[in-house]
mmCIF file of C-alpha atoms in Angstrom:
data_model
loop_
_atom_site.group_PDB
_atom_site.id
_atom_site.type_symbol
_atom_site.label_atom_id
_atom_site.label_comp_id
_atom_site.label_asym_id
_atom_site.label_seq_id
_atom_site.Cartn_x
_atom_site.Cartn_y
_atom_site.Cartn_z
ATOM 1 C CA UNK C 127 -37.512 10.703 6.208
ATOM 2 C CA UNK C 128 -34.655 9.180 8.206
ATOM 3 C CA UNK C 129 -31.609 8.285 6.684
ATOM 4 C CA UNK C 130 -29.026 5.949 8.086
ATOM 5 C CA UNK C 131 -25.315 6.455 6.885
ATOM 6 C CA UNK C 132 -22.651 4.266 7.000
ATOM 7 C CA UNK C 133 -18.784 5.015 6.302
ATOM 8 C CA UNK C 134 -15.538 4.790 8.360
ATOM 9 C CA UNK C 135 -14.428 8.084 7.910
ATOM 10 C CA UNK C 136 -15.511 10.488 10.676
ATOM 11 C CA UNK C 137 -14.987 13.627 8.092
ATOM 12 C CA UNK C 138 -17.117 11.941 5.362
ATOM 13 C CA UNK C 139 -20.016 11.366 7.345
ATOM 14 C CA UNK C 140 -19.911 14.970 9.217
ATOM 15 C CA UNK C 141 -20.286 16.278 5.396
ATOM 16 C CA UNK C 142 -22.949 13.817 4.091
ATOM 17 C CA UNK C 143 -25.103 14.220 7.220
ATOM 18 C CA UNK C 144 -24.191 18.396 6.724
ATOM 19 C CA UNK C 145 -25.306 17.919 2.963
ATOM 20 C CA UNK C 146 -28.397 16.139 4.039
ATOM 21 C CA UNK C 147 -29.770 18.890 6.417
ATOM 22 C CA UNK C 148 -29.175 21.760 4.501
ATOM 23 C CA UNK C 149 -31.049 19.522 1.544
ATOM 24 C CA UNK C 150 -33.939 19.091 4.432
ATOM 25 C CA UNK C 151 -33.722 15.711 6.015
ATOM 26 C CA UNK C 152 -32.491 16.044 9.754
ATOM 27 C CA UNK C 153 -33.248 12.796 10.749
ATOM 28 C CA UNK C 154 -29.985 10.516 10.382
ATOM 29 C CA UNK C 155 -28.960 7.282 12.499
ATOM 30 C CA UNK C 156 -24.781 7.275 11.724
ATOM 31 C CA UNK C 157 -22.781 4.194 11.942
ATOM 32 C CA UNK C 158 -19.218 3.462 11.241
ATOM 33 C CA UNK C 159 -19.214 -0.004 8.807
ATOM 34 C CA UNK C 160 -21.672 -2.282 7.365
ATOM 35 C CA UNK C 161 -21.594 -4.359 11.074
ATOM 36 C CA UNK C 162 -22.991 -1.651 13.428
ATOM 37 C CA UNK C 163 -25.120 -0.228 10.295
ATOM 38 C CA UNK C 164 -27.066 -3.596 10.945
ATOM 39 C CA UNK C 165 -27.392 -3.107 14.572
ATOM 40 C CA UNK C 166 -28.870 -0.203 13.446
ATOM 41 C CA UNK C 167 -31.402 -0.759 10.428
ATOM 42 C CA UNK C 168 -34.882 -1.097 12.120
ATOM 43 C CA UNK C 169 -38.300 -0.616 10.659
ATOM 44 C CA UNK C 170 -37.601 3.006 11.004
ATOM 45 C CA UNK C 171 -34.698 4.203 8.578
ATOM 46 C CA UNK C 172 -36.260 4.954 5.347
ATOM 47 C CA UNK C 173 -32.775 5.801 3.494
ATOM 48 C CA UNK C 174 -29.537 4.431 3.138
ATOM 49 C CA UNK C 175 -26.351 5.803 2.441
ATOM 50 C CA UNK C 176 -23.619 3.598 2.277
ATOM 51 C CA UNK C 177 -19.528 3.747 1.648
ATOM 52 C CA UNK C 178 -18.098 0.569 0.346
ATOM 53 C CA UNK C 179 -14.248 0.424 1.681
ATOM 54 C CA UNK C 180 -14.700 -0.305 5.501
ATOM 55 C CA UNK C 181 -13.469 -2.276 8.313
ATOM 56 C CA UNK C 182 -15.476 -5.142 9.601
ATOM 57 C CA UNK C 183 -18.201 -5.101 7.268
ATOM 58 C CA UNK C 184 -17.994 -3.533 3.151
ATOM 59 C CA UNK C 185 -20.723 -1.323 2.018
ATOM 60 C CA UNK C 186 -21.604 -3.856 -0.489
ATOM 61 C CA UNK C 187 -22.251 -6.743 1.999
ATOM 62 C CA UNK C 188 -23.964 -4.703 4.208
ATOM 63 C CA UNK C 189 -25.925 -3.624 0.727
ATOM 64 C CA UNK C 190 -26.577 -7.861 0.467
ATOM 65 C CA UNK C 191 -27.200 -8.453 3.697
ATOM 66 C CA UNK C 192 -29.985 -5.542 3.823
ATOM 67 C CA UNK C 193 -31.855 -6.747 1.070
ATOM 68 C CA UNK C 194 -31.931 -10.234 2.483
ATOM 69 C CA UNK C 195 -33.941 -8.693 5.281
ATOM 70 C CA UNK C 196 -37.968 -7.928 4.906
ATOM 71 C CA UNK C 197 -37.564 -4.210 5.868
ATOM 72 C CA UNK C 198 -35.359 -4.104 3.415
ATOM 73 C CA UNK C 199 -35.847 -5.229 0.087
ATOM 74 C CA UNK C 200 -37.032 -2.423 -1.392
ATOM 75 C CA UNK C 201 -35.446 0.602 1.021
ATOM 76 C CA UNK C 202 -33.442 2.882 -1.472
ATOM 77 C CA UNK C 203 -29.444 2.029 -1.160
ATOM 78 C CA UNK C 204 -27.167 5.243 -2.440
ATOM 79 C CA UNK C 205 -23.618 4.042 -2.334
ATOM 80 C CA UNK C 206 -21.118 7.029 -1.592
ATOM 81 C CA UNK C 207 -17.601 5.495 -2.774
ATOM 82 C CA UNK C 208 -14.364 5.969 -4.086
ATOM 83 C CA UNK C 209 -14.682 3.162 -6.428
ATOM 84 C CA UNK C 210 -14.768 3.463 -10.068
ATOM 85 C CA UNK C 211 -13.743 0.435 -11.810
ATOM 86 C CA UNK C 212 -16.702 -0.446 -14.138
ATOM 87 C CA UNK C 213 -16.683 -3.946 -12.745
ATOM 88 C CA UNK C 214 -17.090 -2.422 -9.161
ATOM 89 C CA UNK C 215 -19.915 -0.549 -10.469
ATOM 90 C CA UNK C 216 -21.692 -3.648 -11.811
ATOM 91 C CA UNK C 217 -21.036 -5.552 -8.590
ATOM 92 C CA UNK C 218 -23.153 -2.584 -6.523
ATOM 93 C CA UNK C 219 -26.008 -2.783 -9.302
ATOM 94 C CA UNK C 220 -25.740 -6.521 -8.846
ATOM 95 C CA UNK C 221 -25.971 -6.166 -4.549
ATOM 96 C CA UNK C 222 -29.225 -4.409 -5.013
ATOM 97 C CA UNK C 223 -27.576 -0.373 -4.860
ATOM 98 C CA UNK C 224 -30.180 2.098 -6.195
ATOM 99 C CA UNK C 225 -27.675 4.108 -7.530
ATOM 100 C CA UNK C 226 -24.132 5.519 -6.865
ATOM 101 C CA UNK C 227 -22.014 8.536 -6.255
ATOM 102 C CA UNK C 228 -18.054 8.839 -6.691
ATOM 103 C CA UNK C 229 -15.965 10.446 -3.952
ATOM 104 C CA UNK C 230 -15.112 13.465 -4.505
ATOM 105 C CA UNK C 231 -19.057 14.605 -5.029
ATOM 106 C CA UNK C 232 -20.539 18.244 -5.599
ATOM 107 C CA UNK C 233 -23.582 19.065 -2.906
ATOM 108 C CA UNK C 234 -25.957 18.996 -6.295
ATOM 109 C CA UNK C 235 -24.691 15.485 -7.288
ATOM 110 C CA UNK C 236 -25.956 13.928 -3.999
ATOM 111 C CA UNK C 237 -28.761 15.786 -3.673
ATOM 112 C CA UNK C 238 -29.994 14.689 -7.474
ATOM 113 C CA UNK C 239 -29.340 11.033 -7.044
ATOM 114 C CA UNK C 240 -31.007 11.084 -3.518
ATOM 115 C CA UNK C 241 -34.413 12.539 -5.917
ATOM 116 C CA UNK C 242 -33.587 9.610 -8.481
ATOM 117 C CA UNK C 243 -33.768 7.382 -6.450
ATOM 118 C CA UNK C 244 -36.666 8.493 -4.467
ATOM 119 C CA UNK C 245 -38.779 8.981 -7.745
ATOM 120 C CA UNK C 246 -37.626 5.900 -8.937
ATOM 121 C CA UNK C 247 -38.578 3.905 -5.543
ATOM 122 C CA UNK C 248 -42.159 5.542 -5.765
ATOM 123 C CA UNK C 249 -42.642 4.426 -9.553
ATOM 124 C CA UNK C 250 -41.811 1.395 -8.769
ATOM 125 C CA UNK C 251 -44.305 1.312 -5.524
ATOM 126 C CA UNK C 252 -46.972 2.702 -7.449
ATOM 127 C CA UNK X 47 92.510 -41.699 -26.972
ATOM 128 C CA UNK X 48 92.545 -43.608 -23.542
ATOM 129 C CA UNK X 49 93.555 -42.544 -20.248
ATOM 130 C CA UNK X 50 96.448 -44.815 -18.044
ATOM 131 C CA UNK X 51 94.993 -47.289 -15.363
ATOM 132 C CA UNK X 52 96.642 -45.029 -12.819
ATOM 133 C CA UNK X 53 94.814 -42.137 -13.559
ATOM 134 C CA UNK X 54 91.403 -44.270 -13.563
ATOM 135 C CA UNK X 55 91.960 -45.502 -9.849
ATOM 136 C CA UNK X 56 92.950 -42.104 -8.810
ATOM 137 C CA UNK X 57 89.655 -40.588 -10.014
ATOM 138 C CA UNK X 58 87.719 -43.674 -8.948
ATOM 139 C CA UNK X 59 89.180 -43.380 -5.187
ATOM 140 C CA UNK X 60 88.423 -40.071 -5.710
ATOM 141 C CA UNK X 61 84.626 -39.936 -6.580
ATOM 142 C CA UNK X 62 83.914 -42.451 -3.858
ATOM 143 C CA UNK X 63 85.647 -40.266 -1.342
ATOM 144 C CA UNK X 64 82.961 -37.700 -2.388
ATOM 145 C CA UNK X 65 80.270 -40.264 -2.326
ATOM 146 C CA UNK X 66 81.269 -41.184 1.356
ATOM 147 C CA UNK X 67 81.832 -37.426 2.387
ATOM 148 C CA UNK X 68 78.212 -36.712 1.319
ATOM 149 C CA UNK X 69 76.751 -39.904 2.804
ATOM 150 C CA UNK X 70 78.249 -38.858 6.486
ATOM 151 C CA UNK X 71 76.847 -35.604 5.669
ATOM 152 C CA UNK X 72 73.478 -36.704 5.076
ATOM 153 C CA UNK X 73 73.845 -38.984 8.243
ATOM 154 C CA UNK X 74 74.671 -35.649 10.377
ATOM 155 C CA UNK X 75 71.184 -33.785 8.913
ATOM 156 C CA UNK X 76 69.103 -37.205 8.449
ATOM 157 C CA UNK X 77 66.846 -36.059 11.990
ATOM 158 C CA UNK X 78 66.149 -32.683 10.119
ATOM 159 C CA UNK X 79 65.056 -34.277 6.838
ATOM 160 C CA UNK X 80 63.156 -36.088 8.543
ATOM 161 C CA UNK X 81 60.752 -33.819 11.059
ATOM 162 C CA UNK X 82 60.656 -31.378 8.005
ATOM 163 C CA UNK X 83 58.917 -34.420 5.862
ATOM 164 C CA UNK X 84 56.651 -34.883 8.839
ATOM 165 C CA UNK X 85 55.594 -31.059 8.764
ATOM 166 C CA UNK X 86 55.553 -31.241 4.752
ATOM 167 C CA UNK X 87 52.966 -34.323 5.482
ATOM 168 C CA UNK X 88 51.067 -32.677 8.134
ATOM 169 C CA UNK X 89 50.902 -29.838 5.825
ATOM 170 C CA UNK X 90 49.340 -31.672 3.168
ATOM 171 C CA UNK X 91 47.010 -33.114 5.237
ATOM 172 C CA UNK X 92 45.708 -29.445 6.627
ATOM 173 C CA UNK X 93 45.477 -28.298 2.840
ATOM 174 C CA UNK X 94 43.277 -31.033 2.309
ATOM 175 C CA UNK X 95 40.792 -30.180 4.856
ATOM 176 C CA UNK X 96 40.939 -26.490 3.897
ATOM 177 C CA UNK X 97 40.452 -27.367 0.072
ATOM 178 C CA UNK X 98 37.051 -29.501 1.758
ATOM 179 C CA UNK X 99 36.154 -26.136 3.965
ATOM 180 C CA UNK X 100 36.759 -23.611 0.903
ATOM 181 C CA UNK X 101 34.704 -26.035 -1.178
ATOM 182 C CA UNK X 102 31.636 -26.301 1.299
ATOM 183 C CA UNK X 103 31.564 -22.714 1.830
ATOM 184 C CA UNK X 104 31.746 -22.772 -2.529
ATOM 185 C CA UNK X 105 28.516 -24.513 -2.139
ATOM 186 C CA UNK X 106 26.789 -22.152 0.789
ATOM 187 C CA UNK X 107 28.114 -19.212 -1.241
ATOM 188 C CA UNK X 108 26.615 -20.295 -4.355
ATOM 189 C CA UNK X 109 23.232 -21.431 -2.664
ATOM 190 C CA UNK X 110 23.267 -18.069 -0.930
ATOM 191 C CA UNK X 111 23.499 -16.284 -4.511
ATOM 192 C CA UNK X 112 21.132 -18.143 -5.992
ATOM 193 C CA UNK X 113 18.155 -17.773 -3.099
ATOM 194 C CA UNK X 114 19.549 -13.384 -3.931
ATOM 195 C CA UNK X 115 18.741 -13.552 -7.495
ATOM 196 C CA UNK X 116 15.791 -15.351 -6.895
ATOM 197 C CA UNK X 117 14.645 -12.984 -3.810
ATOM 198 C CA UNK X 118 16.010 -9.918 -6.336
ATOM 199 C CA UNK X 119 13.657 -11.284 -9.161
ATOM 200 C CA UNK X 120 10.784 -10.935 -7.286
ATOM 201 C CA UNK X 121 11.084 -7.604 -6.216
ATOM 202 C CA UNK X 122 12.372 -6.526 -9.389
ATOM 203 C CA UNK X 123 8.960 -8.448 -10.730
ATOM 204 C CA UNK X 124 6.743 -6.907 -8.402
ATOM 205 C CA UNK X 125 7.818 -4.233 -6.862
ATOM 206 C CA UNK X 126 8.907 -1.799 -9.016
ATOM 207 C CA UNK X 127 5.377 -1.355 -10.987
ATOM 208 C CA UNK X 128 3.924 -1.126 -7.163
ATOM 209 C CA UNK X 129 6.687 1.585 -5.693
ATOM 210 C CA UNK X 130 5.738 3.591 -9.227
ATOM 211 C CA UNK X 131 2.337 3.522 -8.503
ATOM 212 C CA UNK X 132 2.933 4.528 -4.694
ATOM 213 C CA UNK X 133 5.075 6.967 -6.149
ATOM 214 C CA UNK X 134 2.308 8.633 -8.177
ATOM 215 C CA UNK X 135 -0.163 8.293 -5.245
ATOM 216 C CA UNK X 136 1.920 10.099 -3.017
ATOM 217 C CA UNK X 137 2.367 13.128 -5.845
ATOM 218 C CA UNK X 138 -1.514 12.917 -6.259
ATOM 219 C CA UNK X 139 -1.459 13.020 -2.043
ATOM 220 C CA UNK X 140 0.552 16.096 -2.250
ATOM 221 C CA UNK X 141 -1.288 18.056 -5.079
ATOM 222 C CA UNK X 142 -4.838 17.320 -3.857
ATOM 223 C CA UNK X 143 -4.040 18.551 -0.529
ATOM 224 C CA UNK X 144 -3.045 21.714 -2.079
ATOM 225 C CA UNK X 145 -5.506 21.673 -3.952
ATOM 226 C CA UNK X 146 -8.350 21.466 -1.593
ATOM 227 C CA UNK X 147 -6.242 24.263 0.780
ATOM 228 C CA UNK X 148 -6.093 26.679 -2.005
ATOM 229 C CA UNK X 149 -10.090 26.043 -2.539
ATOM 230 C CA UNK X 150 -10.759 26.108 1.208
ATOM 231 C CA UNK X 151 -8.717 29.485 1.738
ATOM 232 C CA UNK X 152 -10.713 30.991 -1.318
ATOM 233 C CA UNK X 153 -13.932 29.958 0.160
ATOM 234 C CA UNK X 154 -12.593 31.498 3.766
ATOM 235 C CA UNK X 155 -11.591 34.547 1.586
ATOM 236 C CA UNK X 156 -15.127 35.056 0.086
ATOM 237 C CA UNK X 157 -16.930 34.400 3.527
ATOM 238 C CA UNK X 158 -15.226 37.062 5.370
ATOM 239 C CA UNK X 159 -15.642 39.199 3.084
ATOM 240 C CA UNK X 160 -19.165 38.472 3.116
ATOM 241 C CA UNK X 161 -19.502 39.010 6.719
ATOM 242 C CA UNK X 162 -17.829 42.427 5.658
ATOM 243 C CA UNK X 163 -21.297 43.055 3.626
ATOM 244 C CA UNK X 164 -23.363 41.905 5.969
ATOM 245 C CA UNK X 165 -22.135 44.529 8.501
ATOM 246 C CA UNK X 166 -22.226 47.303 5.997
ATOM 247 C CA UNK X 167 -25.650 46.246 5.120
ATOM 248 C CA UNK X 168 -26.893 47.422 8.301
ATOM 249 C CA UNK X 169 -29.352 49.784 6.967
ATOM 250 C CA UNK X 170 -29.897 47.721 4.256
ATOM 251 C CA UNK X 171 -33.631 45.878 3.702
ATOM 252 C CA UNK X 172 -34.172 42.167 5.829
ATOM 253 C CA UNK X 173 -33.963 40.989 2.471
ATOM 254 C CA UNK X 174 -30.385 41.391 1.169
ATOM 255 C CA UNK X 175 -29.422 40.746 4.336
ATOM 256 C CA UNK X 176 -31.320 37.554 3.829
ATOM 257 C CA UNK X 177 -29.707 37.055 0.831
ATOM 258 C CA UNK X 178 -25.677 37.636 1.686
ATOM 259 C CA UNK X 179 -26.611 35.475 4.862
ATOM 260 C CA UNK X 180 -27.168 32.585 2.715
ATOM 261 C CA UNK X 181 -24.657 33.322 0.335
ATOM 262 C CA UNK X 182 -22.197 32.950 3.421
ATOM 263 C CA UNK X 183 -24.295 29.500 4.249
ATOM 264 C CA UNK X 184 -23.287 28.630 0.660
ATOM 265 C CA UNK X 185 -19.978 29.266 0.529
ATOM 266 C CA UNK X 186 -19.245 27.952 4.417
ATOM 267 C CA UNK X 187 -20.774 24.475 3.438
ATOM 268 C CA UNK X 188 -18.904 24.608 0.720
ATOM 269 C CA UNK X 189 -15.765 24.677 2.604
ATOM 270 C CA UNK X 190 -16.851 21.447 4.524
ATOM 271 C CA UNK X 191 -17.259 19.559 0.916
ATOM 272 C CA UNK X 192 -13.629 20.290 -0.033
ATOM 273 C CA UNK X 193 -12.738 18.689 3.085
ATOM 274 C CA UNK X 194 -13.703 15.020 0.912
ATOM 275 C CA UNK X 195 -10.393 15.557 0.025
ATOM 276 C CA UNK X 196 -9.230 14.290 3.510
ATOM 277 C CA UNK X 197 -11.000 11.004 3.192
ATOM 278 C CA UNK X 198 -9.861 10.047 -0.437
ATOM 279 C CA UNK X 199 -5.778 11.376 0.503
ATOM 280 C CA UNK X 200 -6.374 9.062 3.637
ATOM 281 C CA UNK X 201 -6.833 6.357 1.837
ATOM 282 C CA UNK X 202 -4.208 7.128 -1.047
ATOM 283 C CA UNK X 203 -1.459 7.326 2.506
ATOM 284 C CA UNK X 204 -3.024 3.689 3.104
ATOM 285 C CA UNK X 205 -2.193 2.203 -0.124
ATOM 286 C CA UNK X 206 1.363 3.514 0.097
ATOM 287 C CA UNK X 207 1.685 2.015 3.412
ATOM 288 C CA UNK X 208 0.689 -0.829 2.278
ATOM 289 C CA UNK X 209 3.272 -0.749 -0.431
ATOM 290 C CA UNK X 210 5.935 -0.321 2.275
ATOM 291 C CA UNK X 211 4.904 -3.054 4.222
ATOM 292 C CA UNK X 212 5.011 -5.587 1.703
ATOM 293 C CA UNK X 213 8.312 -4.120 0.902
ATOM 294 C CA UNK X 214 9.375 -4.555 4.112
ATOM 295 C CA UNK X 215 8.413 -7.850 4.528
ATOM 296 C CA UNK X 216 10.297 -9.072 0.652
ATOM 297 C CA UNK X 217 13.216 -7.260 2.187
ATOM 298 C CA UNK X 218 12.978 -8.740 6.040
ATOM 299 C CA UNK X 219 12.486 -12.374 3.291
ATOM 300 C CA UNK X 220 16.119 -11.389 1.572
ATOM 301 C CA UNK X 221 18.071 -10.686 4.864
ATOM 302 C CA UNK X 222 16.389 -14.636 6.080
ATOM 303 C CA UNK X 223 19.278 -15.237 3.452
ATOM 304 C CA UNK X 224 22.027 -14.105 5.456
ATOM 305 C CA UNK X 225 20.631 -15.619 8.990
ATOM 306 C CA UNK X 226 22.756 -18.983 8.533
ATOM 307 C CA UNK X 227 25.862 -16.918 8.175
ATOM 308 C CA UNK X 228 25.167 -15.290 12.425
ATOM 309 C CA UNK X 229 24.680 -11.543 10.653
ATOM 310 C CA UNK X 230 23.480 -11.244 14.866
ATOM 311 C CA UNK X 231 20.005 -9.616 13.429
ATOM 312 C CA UNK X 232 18.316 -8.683 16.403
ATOM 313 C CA UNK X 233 14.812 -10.462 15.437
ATOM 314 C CA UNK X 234 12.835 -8.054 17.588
ATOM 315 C CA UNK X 235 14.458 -5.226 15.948
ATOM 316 C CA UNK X 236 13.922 -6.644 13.035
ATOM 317 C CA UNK X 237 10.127 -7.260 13.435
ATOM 318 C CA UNK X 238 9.961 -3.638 15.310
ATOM 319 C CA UNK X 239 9.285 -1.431 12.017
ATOM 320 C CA UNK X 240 6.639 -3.731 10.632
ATOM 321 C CA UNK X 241 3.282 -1.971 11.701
ATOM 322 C CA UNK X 242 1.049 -4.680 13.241
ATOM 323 C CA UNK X 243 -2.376 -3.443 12.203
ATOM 324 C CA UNK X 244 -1.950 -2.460 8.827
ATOM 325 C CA UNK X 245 -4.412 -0.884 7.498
ATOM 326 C CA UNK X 246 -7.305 -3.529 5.633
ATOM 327 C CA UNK X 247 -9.788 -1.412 3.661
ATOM 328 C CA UNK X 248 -9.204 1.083 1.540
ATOM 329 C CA UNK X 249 -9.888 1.607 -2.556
ATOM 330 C CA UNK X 250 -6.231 1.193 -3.951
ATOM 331 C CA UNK X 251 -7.511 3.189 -7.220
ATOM 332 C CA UNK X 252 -9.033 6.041 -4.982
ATOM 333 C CA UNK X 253 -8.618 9.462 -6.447
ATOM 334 C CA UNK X 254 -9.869 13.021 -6.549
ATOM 335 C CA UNK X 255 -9.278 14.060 -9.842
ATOM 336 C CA UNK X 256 -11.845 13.455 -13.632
ATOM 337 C CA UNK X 257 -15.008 13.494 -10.789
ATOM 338 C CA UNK X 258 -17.004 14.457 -13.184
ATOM 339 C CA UNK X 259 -15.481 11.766 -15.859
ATOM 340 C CA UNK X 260 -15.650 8.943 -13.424
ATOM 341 C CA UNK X 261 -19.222 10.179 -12.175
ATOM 342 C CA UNK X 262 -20.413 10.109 -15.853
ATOM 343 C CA UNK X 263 -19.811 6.199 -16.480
ATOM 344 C CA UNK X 264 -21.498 4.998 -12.974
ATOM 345 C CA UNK X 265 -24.379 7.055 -14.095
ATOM 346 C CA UNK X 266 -23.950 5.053 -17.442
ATOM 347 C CA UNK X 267 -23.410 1.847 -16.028
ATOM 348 C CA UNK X 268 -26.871 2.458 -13.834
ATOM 349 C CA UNK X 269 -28.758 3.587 -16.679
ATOM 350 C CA UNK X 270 -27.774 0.433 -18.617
ATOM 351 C CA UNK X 271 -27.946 -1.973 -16.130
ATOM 352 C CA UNK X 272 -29.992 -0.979 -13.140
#
């Protein structure tokens, strides 16, 4: 499965794209905000992981702007953010975000709501 | 009683001898008199125009005041509840960085002396060597996820920049007050401390601490709504 992940901080994506390998996905396209993210979503990312505080281009219009697109309105969007206002929160289930992890997160946190929302995208599918 | 005729002339001539002594006397100092009643006029007329200077600079003066209680109003409105909260971010800064060193320096503590194992386990089986090798994984990758702590404080340092900046700029606002008065601000200087590229995105409310807590209601919300 590749995974593309998006966020500004250098640090942040070293340790999500760390997480992800030791869970077992290698494959990962990196990109700094929601701008070069869409250079980068092709027909082959499977998996997004998105911040939402970033230059150029938010996480949650790069969320909008992905599911505007034919290859992807139905990819799974996990939103990796600092952001816990409840209205926030609503706003990412309202861009089309599959589900959501708060900054700082525990290695089993991510790798459960990457499962949720894998399940939950092949229920749906099937 | 009346006085003789005599005496009446005598004090008449008298008086009028005084009358014409001070007349010739006044004659003798009439040029002083006069240039000092010039002066006293002059005079007059330079109090007027400072009375019409002190009186303008009444107005600028109380102008000035008012724009300072106004500009001191705002900041007093705004700022304060801001500089508090930058305050606390900055306390937050400095106790999650410790935090996260103390955690890191434990981890670093309970690798090496894994690697200590791992060498004494020489003649041990392939499989608890197995075992303390990923043990070591473990605890090494979980070094790298304290170091979230770096992206969350980054962004805490942001917000209180921005604080500063917007201080600076209600500040830079109040000493505009003072430019008709030639303080000689250097502009240039003036502009020199305001950083140019502040900073755009970053969560104002970004924090490490109730994870779990905070964690707990987006997993609500999501159930709920998603």
């Amino acid at each position: 499965m590749k995974f593309l992940v998006v966020d500004d901080s250098v640090t942040m994506r070293r340790i999500i794209v760390n997480s992800l390998q030791r869970i077992g996905y290698d494959s990962v396209v990196e990109a700094a905000d929601g701008q070069e993210a869409l250079g980068k979503f092709d027909g082959s990312v499977e998996f997004i992981i998105t911040d939402w505080n970033m230059p150029n281009m938010s996480g949650i219009d790069f969320a909008r702007a992905v599911r505007k697109l034919p290859a992807g309105a139905k990819i799974p969007i996990l939103m990796v953010t600092t952001r816990s206002v409840r209205e926030d929160i609503v706003t990412a289930v309202e861009a089309g975000v599959n589900n959501y992890v708060l900054k700082p997160f525990t290695p089993q946190v991510l790798k459960e709501k990457i499962d949720q929302v894998l399940s939950a995208v092949s229920a749906a599918a099937a | 009683m009346t006085r003789p005729a005599t005496e009446l002339l005598y004090d008449s001539e008298a008086s009028l001898r005084l009358v014409d002594s001070a007349l010739r006397e006044l004659h003798v100092h009439g040029s002083a008199i006069e240039t000092a009643t010039s002066a006293l006029t002059n005079q007059m007329g330079n109090l007027s125009a400072l009375s019409r200077t002190l009186f303008a600079a009444y107005a600028e003066t109380a102008a000035l005041l008012h724009r300072i209680r106004e500009s001191r109003g705002v900041l007093e409105r705004t700022s304060v509840v801001r500089l508090q909260q930058m305050n606390d971010k900055l306390r937050e800064v400095s106790s999650a960085t410790e935090v996260a060193a103390t955690d890191i320096l434990n981890g670093l503590d309970r690798a090496v002396g894994m690697v200590g194992e791992l060498e004494a386990a020489e003649s041990a089986g392939a499989e608890r060597r197995a075992e303390i090798r990923s043990q070591l994984q473990d605890e090494l990758y979980g070094v790298m996820v304290h170091l979230q702590f770096q992206d969350i404080t980054a962004q805490q340092l942001t917000y209180a920049s921005s604080v500063i900046h917007e201080m600076e700029q209600r500040l830079s606002e109040l000493v505009e007050c003072f430019a008709p008065f030639a303080l000689e601000l250097d502009p240039a200087a003036a502009h020199a401390a305001v950083p140019t590229s502040a900073p755009t995105t970053f969560d104002p409310a970004a924090t490490t601490s109730n994870a779990a807590e905070r964690q707990a209601v987006a997993d609500e919300i999501f159930r709920k709504t998603a």
